[in-house]
C-alpha positions as a LaTeX table, in Angstrom:
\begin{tabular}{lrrr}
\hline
Residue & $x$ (\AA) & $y$ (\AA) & $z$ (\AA) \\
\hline
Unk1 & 5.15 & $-13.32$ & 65.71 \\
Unk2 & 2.44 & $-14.92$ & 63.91 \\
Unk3 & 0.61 & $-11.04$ & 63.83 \\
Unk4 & 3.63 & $-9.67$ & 62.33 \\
Unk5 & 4.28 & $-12.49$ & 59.70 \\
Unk6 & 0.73 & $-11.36$ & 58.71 \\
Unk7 & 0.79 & $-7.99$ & 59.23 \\
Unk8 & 4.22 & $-8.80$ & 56.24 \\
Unk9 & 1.76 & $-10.56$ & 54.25 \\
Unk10 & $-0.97$ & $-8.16$ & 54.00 \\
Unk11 & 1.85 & $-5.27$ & 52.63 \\
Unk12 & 3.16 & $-7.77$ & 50.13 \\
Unk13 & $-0.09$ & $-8.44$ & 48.89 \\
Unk14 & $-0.90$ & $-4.31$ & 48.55 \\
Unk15 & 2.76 & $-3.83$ & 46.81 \\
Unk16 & 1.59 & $-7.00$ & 44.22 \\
Unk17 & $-1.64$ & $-5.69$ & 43.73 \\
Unk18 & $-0.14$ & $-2.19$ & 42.88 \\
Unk19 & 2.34 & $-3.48$ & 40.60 \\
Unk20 & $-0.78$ & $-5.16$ & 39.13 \\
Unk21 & $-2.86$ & $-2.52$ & 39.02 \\
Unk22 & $-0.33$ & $-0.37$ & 37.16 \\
Unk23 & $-0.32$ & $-1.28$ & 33.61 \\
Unk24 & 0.29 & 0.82 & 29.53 \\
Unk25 & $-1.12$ & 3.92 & 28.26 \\
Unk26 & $-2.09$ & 3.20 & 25.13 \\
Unk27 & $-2.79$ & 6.92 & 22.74 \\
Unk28 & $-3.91$ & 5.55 & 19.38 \\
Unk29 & $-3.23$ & 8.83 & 17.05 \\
Unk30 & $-4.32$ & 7.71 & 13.40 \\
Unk31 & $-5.75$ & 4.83 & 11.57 \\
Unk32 & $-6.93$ & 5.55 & 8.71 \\
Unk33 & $-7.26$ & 4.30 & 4.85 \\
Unk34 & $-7.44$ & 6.44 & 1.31 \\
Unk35 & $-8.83$ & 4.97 & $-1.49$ \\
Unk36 & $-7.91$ & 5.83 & $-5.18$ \\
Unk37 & $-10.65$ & 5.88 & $-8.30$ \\
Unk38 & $-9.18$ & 6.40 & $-11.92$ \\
Unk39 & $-10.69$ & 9.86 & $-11.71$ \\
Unk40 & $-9.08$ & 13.10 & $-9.76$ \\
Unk41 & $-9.72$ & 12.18 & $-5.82$ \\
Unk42 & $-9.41$ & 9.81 & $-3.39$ \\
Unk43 & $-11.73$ & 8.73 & $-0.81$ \\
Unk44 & $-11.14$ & 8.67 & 3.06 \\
Unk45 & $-12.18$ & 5.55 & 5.21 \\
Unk46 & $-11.97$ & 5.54 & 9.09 \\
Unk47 & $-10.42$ & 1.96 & 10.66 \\
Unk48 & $-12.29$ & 0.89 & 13.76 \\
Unk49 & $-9.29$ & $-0.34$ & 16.56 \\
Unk50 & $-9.65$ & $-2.48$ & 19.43 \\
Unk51 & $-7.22$ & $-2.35$ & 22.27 \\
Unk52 & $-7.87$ & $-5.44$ & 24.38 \\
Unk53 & $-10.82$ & $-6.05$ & 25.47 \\
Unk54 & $-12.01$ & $-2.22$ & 24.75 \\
Unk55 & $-14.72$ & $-1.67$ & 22.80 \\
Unk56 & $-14.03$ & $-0.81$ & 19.10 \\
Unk57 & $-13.10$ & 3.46 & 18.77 \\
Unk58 & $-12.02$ & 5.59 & 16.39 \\
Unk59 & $-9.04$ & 7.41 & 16.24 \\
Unk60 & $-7.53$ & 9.21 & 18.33 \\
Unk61 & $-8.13$ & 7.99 & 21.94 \\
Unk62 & $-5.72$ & 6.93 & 24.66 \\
Unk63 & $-6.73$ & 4.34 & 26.74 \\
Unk64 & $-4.75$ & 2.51 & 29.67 \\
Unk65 & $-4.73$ & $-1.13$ & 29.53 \\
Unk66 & $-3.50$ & $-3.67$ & 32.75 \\
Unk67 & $-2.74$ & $-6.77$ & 31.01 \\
Unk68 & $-0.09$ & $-6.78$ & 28.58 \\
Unk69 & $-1.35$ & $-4.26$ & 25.62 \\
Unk70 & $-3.06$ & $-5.76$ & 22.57 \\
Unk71 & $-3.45$ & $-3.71$ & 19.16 \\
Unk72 & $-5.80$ & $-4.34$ & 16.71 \\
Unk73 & $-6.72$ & $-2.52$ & 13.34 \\
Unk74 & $-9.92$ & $-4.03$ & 11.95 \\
Unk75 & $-9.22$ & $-2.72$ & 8.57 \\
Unk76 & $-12.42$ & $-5.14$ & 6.94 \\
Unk77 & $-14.56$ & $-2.82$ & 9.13 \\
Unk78 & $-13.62$ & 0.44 & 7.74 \\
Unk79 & $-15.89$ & 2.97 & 7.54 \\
Unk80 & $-17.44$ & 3.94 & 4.92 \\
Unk81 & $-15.27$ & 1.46 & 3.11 \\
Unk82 & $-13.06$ & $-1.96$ & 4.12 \\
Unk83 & $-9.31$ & $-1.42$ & 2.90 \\
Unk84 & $-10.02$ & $-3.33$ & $-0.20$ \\
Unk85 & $-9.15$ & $-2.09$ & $-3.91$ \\
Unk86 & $-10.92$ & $-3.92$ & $-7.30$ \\
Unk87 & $-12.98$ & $-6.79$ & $-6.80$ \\
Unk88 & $-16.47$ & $-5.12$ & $-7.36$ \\
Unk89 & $-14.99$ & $-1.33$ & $-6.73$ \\
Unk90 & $-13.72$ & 1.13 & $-8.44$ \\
Unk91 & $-10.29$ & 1.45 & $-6.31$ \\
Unk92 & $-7.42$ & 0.55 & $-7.76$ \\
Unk93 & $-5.11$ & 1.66 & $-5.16$ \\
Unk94 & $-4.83$ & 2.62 & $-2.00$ \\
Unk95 & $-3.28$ & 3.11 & 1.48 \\
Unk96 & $-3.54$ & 2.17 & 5.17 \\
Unk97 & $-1.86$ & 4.26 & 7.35 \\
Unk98 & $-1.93$ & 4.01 & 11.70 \\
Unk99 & 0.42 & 5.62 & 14.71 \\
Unk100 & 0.47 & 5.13 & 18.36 \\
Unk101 & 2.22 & 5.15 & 21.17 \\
Unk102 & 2.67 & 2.72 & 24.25 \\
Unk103 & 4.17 & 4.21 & 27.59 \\
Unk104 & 4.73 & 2.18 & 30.21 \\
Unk105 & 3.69 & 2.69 & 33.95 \\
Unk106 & 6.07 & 2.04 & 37.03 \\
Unk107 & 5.40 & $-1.52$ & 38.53 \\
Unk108 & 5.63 & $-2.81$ & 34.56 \\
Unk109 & 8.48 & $-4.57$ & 32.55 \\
Unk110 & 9.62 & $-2.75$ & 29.60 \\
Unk111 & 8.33 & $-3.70$ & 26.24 \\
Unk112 & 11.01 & $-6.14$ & 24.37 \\
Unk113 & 8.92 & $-7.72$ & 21.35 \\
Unk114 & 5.46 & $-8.29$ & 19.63 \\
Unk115 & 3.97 & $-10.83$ & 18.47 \\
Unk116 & 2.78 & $-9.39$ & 14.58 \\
Unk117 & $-0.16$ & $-10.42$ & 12.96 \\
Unk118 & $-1.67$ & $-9.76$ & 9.20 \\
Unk119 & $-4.42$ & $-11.05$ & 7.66 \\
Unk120 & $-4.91$ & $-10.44$ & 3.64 \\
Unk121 & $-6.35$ & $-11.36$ & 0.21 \\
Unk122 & $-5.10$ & $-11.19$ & $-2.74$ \\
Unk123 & $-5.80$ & $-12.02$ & $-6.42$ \\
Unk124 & $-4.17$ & $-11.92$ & $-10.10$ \\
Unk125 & $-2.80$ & $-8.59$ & $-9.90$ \\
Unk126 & $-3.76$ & $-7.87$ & $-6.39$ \\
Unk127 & $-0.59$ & $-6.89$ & $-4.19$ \\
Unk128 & $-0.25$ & $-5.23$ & $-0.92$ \\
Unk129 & 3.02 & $-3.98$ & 0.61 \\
Unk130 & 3.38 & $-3.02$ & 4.34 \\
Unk131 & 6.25 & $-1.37$ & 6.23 \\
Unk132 & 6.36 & $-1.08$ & 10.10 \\
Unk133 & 8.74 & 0.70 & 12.41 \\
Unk134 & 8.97 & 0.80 & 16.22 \\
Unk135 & 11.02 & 4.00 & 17.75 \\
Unk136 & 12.05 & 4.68 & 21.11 \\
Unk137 & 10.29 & 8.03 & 21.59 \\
Unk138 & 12.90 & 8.65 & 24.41 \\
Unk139 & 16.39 & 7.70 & 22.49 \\
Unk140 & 14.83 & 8.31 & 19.16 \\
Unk141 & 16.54 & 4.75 & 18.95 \\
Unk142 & 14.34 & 2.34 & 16.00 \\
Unk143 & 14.29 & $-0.66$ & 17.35 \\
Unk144 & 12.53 & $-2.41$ & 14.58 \\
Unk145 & 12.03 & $-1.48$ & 10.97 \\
Unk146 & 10.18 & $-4.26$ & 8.91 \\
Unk147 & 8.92 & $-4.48$ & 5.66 \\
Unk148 & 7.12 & $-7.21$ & 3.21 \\
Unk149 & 4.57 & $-7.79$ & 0.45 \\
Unk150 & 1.30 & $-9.96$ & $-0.38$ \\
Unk151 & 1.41 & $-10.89$ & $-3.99$ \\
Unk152 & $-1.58$ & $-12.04$ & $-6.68$ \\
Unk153 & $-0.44$ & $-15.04$ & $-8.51$ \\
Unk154 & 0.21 & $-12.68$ & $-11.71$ \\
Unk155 & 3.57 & $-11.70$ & $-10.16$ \\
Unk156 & 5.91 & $-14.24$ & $-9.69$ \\
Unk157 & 6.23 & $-16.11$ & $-6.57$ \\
Unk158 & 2.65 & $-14.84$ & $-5.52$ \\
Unk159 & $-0.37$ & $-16.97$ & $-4.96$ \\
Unk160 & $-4.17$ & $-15.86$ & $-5.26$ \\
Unk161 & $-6.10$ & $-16.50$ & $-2.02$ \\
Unk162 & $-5.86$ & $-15.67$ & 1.58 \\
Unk163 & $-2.14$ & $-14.63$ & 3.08 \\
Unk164 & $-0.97$ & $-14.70$ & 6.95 \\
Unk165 & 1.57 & $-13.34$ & 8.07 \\
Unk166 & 1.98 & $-14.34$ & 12.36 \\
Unk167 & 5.72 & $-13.87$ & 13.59 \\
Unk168 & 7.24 & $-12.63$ & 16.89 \\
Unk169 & 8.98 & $-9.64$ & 16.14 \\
Unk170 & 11.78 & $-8.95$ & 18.79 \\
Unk171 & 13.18 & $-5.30$ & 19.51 \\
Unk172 & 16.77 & $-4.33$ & 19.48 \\
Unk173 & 16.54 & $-2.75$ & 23.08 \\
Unk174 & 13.99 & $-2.84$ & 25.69 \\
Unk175 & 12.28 & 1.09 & 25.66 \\
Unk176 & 9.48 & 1.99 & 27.72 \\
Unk177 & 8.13 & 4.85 & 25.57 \\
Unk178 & 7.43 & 3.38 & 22.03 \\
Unk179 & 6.12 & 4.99 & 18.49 \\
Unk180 & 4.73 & 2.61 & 16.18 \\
Unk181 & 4.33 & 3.48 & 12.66 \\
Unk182 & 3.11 & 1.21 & 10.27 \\
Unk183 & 1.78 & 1.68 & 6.44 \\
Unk184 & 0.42 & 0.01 & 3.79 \\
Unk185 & $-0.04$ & 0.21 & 0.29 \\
Unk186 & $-2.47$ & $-1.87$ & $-2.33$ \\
Unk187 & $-3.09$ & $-1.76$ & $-5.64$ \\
Unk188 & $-3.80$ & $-3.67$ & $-9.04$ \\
Unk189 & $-1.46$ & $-2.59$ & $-10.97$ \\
Unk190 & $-3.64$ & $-0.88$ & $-13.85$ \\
Unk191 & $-6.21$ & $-4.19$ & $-13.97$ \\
Unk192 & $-9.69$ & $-2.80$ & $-14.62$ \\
Unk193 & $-12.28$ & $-2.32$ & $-11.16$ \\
Unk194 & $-14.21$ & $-3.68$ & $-11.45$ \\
Unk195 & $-12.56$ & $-6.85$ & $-12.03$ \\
Unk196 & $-11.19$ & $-9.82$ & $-11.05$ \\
Unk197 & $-7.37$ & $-8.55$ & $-9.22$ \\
Unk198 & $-8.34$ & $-7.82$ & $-5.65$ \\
Unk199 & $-6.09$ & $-6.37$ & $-2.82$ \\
Unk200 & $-8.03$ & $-6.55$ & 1.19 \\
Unk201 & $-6.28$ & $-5.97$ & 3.89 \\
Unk202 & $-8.41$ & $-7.57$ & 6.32 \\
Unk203 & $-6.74$ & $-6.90$ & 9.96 \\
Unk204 & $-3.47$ & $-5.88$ & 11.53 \\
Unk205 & $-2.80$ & $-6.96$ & 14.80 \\
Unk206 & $-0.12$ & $-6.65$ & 17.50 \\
Unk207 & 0.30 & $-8.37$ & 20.99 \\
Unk208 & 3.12 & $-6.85$ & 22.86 \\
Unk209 & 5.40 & $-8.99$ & 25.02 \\
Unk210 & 7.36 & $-7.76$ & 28.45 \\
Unk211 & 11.03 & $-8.07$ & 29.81 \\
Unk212 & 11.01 & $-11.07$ & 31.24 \\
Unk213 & 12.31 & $-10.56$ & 34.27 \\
Unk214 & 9.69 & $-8.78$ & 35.23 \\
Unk215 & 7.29 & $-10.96$ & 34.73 \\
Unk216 & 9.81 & $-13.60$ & 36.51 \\
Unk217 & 9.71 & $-11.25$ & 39.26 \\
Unk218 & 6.49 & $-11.13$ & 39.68 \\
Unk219 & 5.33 & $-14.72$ & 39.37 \\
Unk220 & 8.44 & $-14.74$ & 42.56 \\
Unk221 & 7.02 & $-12.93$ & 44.31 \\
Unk222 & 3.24 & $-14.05$ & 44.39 \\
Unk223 & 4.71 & $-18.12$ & 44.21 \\
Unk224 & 7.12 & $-16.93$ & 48.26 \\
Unk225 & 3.68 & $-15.22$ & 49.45 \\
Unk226 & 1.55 & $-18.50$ & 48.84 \\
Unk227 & 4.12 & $-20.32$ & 50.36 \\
Unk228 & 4.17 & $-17.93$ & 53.17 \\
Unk229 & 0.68 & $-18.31$ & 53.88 \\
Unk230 & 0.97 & $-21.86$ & 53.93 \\
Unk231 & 3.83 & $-21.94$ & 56.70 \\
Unk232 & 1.98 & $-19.48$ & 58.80 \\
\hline
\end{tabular}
């Protein structure tokens, strides 16, 4: 009895581990700024993105991730230039643009919610504005479309300085296919760059959250086989 109760145990702990090992693929398609001069042109600047605990890439790469997935666009690290217009540039407007897609893997929750983060600066006529959307790639379903603004303390209600932005975003319906979309757009509305208005944005982050019965189900299910083992 006692060899079977084991024998019970050992599965349980390969079906946990499975559902453990299973996890998000992650396919990062774009992220990528354009900067505008007064003149004819605009120049191109590459965002660095970190997905977990992955090294830094480049766009595109798909990567798969086992803990809950983790997007970050480290727009201050641009390459050849941050996402930043005036100040001591010539910019005075420009764009940040990314895409992916999360799909999740059997033995994982679907995706209900992310927790969105935004880090800028602003100053005099510095503004950024920033619209997101999250589609079901398999309903065609958006199940979030956000939008909202950073504002220099020229326009009113805007402040010069650092902004935050760090809210949990919930989706409509759980989806286990999702397209993210999100763009943003600075400027300094005709101040002179160089100058004094500045628009950064400095990172754009988002940590996706799980059904949560799945991870109830889980935590279940590891919480009876402990207590198995202790009976046995």
């Amino acid at each position: 009895m006692k060899g079977l109760r084991l024998t019970a145990f050992m599965f349980a702990i390969v079906v946990a581990g499975q559902a453990l090992a299973s996890g998000w693929d992650v396919n990062v398609i774009s992220s990528q700024g354009l900067l505008f001069s007064p003149g004819p042109g605009s120049t191109a600047t590459q965002v660095p993105v970190v997905v977990n605990n992955n090294p830094p890439a480049f766009a595109p790469f798909i990567v798969t991730v086992t803990t809950l997935p983790q997007i970050t666009f480290t727009t201050a690290l641009g390459n050849p230039n941050p996402v930043l217009v005036g100040d001591g540039t010539t910019f005075t407007g420009g764009t940040f643009t990314a895409q992916y897609t999360i799909s999740t893997r059997p033995g994982k929750g679907d995706l209900t919610g992310f927790n969105f983060v935004v880090s800028a600066f602003v100053w005099d006529y510095g503004q950024i504005i920033w619209t997101k959307k999250v589609v079901c790639i398999d309903t065609s379903e958006v199940l979030f479309n956000g939008s909202g603004v950073f504002s220099g303390a020229a326009y009113a209600g805007g402040s010069n300085g650092f902004h935050n932005l760090n809210q949990f975003v919930p989706l409509s319906n759980t989806c286990s296919n999702l397209l993210v979309i999100e763009s943003f757009v600075l400027h300094i509305d005709g101040a002179p760059a160089p100058g004094s208005s500045t628009a950064s944005l400095l990172l754009v982050e988002q940590d996706w959250v799980p059904e949560p019965a799945s991870l109830l189900a889980l935590a279940v299910g590891l919480g009876g086989l402990a207590l198995r083992r202790r009976k046995a």
